PDB file of C-alpha atoms and ligand atoms in Angstrom:
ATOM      1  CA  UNK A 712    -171.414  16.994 193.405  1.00 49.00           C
ATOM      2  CA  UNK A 713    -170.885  20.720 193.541  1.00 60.00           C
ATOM      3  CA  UNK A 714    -173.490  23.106 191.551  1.00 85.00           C
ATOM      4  CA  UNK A 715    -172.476  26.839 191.098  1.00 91.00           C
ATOM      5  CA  UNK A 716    -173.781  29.151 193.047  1.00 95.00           C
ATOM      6  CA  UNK A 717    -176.542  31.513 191.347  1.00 96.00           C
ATOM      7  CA  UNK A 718    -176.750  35.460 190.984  1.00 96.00           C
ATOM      8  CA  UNK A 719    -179.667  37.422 190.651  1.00 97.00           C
ATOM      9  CA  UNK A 720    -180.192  41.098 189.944  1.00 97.00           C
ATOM     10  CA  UNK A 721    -183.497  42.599 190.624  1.00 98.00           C
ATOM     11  CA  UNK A 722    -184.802  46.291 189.989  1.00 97.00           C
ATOM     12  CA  UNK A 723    -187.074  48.231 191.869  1.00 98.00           C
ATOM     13  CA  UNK A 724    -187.526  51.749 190.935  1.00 97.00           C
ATOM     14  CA  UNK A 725    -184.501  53.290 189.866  1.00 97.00           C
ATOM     15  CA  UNK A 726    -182.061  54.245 186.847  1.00 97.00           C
ATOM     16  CA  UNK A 727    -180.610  51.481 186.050  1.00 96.00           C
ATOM     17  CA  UNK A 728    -177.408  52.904 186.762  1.00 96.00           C
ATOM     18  CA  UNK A 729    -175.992  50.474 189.393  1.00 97.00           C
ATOM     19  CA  UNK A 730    -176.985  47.724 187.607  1.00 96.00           C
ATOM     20  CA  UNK A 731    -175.103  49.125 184.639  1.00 94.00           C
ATOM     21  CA  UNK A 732    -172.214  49.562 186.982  1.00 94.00           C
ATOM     22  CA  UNK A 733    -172.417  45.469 186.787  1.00 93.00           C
ATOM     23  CA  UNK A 734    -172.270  45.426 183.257  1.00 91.00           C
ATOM     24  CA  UNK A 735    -169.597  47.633 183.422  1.00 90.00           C
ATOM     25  CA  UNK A 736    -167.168  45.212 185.082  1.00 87.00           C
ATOM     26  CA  UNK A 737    -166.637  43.640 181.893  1.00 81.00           C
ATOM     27  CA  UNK A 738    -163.658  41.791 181.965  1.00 84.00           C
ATOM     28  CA  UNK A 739    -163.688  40.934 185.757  1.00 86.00           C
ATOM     29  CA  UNK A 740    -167.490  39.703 184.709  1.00 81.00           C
ATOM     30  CA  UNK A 741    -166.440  37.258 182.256  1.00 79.00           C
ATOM     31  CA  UNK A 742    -163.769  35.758 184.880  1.00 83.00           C
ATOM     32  CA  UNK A 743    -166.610  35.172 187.327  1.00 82.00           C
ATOM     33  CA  UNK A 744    -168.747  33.866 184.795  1.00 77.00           C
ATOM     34  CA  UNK A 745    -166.968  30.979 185.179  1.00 84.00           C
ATOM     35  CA  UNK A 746    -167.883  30.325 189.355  1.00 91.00           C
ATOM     36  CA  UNK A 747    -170.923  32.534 189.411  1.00 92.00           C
ATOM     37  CA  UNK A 748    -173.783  31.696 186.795  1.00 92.00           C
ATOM     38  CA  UNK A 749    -176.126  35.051 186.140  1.00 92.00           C
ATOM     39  CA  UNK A 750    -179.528  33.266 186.582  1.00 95.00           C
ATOM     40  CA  UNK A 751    -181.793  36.519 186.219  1.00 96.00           C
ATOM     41  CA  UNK A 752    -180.925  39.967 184.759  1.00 95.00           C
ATOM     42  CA  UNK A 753    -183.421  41.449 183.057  1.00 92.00           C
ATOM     43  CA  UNK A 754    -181.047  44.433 181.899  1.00 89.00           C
ATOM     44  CA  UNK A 755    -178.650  41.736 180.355  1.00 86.00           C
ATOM     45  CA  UNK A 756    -180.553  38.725 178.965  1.00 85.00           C
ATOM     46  CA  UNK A 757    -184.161  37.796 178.927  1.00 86.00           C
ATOM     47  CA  UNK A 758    -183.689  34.488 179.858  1.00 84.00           C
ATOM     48  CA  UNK A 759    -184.723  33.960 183.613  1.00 89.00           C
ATOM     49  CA  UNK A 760    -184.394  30.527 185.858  1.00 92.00           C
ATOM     50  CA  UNK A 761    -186.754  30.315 189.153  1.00 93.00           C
ATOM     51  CA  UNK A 762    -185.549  30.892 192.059  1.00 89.00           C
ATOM     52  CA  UNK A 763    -184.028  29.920 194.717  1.00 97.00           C
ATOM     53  CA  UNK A 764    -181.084  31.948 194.246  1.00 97.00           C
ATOM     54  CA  UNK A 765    -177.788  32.215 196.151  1.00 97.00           C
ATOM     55  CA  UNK A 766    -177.224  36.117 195.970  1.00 97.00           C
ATOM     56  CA  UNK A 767    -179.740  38.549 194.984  1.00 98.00           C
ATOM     57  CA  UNK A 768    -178.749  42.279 194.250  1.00 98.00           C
ATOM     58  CA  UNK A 769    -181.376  44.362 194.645  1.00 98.00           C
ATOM     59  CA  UNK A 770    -181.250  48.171 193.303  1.00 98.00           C
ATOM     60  CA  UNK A 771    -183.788  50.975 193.431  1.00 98.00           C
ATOM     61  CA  UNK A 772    -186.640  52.118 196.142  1.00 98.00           C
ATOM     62  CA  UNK A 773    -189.818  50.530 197.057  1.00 98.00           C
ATOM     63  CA  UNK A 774    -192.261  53.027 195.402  1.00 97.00           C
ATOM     64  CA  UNK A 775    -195.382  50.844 194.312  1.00 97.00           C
ATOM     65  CA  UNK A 776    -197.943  48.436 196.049  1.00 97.00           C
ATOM     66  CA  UNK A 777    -196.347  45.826 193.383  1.00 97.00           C
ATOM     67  CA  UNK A 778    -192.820  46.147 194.754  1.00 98.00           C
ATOM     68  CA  UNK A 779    -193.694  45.950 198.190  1.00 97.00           C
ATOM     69  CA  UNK A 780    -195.336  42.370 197.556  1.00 97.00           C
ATOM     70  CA  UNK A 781    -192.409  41.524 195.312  1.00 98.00           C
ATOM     71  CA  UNK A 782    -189.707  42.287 197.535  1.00 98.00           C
ATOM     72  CA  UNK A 783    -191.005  40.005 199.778  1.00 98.00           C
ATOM     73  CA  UNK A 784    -191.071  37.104 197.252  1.00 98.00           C
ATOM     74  CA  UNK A 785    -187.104  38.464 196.196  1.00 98.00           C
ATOM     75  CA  UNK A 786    -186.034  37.758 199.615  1.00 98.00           C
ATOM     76  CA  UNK A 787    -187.322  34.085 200.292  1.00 98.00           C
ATOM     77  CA  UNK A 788    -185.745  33.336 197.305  1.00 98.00           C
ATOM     78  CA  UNK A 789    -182.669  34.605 197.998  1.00 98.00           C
ATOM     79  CA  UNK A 790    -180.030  33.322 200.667  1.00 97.00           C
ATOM     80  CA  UNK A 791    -178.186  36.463 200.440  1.00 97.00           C
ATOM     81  CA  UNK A 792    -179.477  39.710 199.466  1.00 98.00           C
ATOM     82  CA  UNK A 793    -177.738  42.527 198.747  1.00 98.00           C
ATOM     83  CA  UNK A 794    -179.519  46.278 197.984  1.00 98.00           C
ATOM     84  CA  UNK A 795    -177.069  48.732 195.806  1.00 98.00           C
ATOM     85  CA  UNK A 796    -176.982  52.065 195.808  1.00 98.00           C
ATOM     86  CA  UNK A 797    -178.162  55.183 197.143  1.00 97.00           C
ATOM     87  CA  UNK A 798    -182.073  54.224 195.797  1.00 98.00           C
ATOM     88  CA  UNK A 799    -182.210  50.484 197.741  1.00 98.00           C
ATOM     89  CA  UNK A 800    -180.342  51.758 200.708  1.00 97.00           C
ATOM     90  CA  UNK A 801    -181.700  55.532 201.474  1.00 96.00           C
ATOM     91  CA  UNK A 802    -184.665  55.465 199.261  1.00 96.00           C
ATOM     92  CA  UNK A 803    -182.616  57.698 196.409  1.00 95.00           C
ATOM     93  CA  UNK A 804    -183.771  60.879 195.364  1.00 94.00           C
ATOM     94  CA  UNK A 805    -187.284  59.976 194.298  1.00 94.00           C
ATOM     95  CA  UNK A 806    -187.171  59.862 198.356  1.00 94.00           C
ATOM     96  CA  UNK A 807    -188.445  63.854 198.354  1.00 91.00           C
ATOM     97  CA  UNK A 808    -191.398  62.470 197.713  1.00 91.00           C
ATOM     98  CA  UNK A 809    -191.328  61.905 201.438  1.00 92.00           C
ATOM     99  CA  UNK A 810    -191.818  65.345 202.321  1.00 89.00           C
ATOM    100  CA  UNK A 811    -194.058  66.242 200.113  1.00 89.00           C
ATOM    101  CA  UNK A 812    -198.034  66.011 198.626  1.00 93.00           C
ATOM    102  CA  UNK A 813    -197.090  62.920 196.232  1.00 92.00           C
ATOM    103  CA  UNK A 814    -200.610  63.727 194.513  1.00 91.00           C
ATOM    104  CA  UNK A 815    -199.779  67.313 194.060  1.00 93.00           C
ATOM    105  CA  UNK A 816    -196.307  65.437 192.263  1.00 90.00           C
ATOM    106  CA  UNK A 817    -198.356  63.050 189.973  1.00 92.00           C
ATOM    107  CA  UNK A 818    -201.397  65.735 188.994  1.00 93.00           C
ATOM    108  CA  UNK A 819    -198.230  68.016 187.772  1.00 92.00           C
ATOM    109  CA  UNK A 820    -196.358  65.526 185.705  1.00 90.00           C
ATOM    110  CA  UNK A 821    -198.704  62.885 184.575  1.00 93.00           C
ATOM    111  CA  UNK A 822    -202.192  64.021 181.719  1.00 94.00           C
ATOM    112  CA  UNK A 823    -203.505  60.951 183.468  1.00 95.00           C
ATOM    113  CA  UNK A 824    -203.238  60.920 187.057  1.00 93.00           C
ATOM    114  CA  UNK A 825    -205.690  58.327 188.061  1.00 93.00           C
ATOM    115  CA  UNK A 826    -203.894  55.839 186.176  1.00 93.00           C
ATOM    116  CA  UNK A 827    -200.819  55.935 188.762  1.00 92.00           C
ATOM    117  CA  UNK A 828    -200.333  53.798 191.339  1.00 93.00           C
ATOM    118  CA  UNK A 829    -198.006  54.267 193.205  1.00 95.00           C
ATOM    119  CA  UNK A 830    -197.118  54.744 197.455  1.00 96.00           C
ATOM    120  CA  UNK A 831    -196.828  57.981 199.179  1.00 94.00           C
ATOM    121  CA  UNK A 832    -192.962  57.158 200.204  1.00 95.00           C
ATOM    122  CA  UNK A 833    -189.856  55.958 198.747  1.00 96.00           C
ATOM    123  CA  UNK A 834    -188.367  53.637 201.432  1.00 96.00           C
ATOM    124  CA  UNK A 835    -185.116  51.936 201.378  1.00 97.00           C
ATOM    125  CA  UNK A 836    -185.103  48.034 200.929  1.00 98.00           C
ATOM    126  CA  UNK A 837    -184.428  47.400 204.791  1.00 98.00           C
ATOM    127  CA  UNK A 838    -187.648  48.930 205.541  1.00 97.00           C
ATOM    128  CA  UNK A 839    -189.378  45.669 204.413  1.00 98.00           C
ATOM    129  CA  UNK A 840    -187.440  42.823 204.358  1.00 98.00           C
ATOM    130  CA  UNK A 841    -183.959  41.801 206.209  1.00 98.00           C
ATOM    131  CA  UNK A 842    -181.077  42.729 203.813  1.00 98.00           C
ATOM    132  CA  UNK A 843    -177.690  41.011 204.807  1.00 98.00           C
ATOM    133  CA  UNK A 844    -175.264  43.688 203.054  1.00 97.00           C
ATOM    134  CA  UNK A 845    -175.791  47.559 201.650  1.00 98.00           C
ATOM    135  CA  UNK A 846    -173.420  48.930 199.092  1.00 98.00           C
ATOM    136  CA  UNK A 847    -174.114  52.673 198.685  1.00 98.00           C
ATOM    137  CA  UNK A 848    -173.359  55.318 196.717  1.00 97.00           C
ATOM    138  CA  UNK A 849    -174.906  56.888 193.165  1.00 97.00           C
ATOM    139  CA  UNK A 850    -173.882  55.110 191.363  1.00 97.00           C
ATOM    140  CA  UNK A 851    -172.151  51.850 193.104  1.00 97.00           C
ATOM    141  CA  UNK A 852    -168.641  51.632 192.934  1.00 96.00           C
ATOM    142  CA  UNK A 853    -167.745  48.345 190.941  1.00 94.00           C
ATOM    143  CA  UNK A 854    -165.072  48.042 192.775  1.00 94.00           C
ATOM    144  CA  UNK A 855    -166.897  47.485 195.833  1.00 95.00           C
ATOM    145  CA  UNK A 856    -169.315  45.366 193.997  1.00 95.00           C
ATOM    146  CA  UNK A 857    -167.115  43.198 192.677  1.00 94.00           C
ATOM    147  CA  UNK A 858    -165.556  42.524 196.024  1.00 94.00           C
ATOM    148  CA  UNK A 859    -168.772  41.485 197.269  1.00 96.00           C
ATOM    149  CA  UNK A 860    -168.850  38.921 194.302  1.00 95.00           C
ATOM    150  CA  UNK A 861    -165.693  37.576 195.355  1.00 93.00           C
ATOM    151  CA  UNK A 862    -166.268  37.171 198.951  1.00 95.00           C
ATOM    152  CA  UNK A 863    -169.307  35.705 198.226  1.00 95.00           C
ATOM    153  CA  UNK A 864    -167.592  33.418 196.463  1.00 93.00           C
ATOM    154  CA  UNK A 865    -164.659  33.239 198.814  1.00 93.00           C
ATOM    155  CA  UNK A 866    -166.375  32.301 201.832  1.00 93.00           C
ATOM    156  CA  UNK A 867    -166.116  35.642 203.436  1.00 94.00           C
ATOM    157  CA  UNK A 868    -168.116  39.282 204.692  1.00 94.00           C
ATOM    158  CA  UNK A 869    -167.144  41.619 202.090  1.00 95.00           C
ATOM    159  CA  UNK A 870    -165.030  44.876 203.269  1.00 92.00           C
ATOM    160  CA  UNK A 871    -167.932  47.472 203.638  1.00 95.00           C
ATOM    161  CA  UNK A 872    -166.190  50.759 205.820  1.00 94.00           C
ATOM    162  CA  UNK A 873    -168.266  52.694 207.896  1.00 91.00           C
ATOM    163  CA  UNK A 874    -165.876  55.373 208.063  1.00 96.00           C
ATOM    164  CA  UNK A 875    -165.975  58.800 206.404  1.00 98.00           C
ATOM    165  CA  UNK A 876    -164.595  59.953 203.001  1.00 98.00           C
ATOM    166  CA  UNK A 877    -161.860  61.414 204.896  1.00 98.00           C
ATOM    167  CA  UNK A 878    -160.401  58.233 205.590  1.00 98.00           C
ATOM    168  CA  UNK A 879    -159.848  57.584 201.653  1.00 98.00           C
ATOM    169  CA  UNK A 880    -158.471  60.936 200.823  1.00 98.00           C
ATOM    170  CA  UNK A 881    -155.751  60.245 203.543  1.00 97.00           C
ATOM    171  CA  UNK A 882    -155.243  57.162 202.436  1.00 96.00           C
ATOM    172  CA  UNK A 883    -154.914  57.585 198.422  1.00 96.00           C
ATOM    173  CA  UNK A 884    -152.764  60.827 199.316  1.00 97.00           C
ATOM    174  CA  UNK A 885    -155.591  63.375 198.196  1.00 97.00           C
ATOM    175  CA  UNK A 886    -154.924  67.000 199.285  1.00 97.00           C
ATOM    176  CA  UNK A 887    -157.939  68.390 201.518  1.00 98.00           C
ATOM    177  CA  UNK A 888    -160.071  70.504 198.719  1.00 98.00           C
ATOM    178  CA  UNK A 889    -161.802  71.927 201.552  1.00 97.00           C
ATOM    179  CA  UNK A 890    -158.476  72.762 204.249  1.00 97.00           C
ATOM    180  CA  UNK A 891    -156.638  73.791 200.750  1.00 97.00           C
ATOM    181  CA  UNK A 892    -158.966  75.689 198.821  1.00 96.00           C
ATOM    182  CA  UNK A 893    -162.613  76.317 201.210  1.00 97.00           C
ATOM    183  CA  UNK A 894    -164.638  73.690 198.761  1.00 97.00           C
ATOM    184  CA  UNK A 895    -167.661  72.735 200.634  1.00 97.00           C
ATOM    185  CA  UNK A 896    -167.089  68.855 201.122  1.00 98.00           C
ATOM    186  CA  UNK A 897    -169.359  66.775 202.668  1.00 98.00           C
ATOM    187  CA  UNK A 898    -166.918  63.807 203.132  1.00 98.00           C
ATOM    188  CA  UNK A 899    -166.528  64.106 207.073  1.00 98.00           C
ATOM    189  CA  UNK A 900    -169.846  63.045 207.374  1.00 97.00           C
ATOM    190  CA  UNK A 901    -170.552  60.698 204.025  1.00 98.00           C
ATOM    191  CA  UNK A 902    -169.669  56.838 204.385  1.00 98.00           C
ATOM    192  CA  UNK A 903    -166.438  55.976 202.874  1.00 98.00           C
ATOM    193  CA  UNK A 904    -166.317  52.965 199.871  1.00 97.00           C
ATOM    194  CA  UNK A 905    -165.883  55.438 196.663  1.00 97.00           C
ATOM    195  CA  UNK A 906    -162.040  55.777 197.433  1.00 96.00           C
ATOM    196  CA  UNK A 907    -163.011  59.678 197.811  1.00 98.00           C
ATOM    197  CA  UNK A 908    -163.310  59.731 193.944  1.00 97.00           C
ATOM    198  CA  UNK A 909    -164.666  63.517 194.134  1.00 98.00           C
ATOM    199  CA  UNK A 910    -161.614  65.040 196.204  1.00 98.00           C
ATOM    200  CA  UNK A 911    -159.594  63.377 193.543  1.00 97.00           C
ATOM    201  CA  UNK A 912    -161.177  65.076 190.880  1.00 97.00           C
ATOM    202  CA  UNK A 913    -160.952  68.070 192.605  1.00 96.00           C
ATOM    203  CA  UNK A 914    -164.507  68.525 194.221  1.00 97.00           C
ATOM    204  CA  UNK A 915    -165.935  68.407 197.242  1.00 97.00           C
ATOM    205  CA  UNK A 916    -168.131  65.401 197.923  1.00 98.00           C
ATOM    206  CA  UNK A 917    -172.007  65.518 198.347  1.00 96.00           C
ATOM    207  CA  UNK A 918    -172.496  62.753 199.974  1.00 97.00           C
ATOM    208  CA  UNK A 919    -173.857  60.323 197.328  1.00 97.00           C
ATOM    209  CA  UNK A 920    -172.974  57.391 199.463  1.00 98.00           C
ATOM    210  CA  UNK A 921    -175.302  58.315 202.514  1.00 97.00           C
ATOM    211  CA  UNK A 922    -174.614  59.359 206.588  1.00 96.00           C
ATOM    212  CA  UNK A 923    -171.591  57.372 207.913  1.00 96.00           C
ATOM    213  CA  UNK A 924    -171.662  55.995 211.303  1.00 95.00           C
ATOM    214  CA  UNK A 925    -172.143  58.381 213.971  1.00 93.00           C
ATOM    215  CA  UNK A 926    -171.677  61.492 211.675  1.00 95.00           C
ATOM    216  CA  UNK A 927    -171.354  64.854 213.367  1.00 94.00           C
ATOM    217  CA  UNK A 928    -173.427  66.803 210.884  1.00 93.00           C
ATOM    218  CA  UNK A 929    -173.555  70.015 213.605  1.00 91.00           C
ATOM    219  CA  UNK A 930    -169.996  70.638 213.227  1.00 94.00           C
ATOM    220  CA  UNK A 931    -169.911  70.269 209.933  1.00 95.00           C
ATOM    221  CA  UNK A 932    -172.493  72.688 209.325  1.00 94.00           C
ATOM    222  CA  UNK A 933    -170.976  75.992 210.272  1.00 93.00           C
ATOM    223  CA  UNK A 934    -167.694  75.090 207.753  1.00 95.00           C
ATOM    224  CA  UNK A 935    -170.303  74.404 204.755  1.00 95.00           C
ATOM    225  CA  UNK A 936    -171.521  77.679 205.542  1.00 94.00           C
ATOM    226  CA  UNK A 937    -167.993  79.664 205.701  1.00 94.00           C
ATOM    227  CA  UNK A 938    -167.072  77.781 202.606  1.00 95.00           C
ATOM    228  CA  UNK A 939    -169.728  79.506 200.668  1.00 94.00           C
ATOM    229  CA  UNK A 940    -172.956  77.156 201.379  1.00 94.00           C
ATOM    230  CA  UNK A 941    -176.217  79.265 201.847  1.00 93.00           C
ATOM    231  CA  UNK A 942    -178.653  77.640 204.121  1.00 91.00           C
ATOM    232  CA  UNK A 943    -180.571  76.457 201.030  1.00 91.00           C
ATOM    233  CA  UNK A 944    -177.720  75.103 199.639  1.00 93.00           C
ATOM    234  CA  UNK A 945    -176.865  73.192 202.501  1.00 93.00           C
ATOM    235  CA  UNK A 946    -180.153  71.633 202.687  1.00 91.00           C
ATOM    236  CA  UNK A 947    -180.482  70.949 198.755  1.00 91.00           C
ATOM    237  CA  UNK A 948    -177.089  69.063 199.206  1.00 93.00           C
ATOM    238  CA  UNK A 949    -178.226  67.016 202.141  1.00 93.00           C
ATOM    239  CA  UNK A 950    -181.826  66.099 201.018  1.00 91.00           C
ATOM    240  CA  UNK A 951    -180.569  64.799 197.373  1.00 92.00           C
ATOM    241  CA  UNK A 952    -179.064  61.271 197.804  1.00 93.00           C
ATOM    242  CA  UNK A 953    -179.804  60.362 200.800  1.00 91.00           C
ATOM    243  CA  UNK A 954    -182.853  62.490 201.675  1.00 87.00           C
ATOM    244  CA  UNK A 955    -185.139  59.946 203.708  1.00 85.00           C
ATOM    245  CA  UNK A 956    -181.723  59.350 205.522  1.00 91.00           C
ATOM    246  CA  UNK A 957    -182.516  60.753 209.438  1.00 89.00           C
ATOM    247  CA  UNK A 958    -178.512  61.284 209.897  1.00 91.00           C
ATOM    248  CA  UNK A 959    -178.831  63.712 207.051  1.00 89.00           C
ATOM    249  CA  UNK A 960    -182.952  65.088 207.198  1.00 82.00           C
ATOM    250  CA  UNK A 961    -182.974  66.355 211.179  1.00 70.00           C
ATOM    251  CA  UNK A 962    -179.455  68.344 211.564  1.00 61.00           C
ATOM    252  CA  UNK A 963    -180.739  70.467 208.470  1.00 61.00           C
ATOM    253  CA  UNK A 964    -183.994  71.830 210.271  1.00 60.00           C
ATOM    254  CA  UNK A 965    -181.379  73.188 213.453  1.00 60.00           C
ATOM    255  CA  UNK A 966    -179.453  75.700 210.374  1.00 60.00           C
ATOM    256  CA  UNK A 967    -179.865  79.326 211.823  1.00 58.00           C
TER     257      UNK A 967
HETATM  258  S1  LIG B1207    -178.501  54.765 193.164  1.00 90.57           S
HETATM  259 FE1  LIG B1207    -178.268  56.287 191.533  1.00 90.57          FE
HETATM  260  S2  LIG B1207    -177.329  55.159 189.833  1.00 90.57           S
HETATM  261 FE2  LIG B1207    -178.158  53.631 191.267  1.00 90.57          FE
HETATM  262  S3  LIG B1207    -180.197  53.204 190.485  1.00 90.57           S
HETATM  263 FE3  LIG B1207    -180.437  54.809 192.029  1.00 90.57          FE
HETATM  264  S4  LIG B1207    -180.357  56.739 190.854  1.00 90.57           S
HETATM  265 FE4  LIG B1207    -179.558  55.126 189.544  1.00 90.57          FE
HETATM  266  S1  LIG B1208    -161.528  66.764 200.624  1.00 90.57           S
HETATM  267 FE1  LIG B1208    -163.430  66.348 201.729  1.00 90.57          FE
HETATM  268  S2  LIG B1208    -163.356  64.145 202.062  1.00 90.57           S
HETATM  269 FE2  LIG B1208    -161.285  64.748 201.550  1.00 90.57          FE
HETATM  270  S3  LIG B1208    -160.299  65.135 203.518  1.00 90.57           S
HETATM  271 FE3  LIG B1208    -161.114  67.103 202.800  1.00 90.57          FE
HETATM  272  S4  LIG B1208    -163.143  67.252 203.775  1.00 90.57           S
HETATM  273 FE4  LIG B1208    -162.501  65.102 203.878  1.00 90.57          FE
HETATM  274  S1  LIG B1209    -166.785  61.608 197.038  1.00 90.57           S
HETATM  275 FE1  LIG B1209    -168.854  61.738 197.876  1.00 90.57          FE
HETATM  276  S2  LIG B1209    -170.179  62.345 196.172  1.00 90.57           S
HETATM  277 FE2  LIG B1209    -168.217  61.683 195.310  1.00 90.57          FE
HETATM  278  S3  LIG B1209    -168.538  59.516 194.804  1.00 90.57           S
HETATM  279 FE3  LIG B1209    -167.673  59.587 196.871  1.00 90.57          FE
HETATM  280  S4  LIG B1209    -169.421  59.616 198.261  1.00 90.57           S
HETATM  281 FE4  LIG B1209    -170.180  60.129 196.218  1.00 90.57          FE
END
């Protein structure tokens, strides 16, 4: 007897906006409705089975005492897990919080401070438990999500590059925005998987989908700056995605 497989889709602090990304892939969603059966999504339906679960895609940061214990319960319930976007995989940009007084952060916003409880950090979803696949970026792209889905399904390890946003320009025919025009463009150094969607707009990326492999951030320095990028600038861009990132945090301090 064959049973199909279960999904589950999990937040942790975040916007919701990669698990919208899901609920954006409307038609493909209703096509793997069919071999894939949604068994908790909170953002969707308030009907939840237990666990286990087959595939578990995780989005947002682990901010709080209560999502450290409960990522820990997500994963043994999950044979795969998956953490989306830039908030489950770098910590997202609640990840300044890092480098700075956190209880400075909550006097300043909240009437009631002592009611918040919350962690000194925002840490990436790796940091606590094993995660079997990332899929970056600010939001996800659904393309990449939903060929996740369908490997899943198909037996196979989804195609996740670790190559820069270079790659996809060249490949989709995208003129250089930066060699054409001097746009600051952070896509020699930013993980490929968006199909270099900013370039194609005409814009230079800023690195929403977090350090590729092995990126040389000290040459690309020096061109930010030519191409108009104070030093300020060029640590704003690199601290906002992917700020507890260390490919992107340590180059920044060696700016002149
Ligand atoms: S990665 Fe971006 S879009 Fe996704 S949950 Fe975090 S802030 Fe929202
Ligand atoms: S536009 Fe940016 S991502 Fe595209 S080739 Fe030029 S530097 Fe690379
Ligand atoms: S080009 Fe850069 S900033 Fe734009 S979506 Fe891709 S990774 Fe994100």
């Amino acid at each position: 007897m064959t049973t199909t497989p279960t999904l589950a889709v999990w937040k942790f602090t975040s916007c919701d906006g990669c698990q919208l990304t899901l609920l954006d892939c409307e038609d493909e969603l209703l096509a793997l409705a069919g071999q894939i059966r949604i068994a908790h999504f909170t953002e969707a339906s308030s009907a939840a089975e237990p666990g286990p679960y087959d595939v578990s895609l995780v989005e947002g940061s682990v901010t709080t005492p209560e999502e450290l214990r409960r990522i820990t319960e997500i994963r043994e319930q999950s044979r795969i897990l998956v953490a989306i976007g830039a908030c489950a995989t770098h910590g997202g940009i609640q990840a300044l919080r890092n480098f700075a007084d956190t209880a400075e952060f909550t006097s300043a916003v909240y009437a009631s401070p002592e009611y918040i409880d919350t962690l000194a950090t925002s840490t990436p979803i790796s940091d606590h438990v094993p995660v079997d696949y990332e899929l970056r970026g600010c939001p996800i792209d659904r393309r990449q999500l939903l060929d996740t889905l369908c490997a899943f399904l198909a037996g196979r390890a989804p195609d996740i590059p670790n190559t820069s946003v270079c790659t996809e320009c060249k490949r989709r025919g995208t003129t250089c925005v930066t060699v054409a025009e001097g746009i600051p463009c952070l896509g020699p150094v930013t993980q490929a998987g968006c199909g270099a969607l900013c370039p194609a707009y005409h814009r230079g990326c800023f690195g929403c989908f977090g350090p590729m492999a092995e990126p040389n951030i000290h040459a690309l320095l020096p061109i930010l700056r030519v191409n108009g990028m104070s030093v300020d600038d060029v640590d704003r861009v690199f601290a906002t995605y992917a700020a507890a990132a260390p490919e992107f945090a340590e180059p920044r301090r060696d700016q002149p």
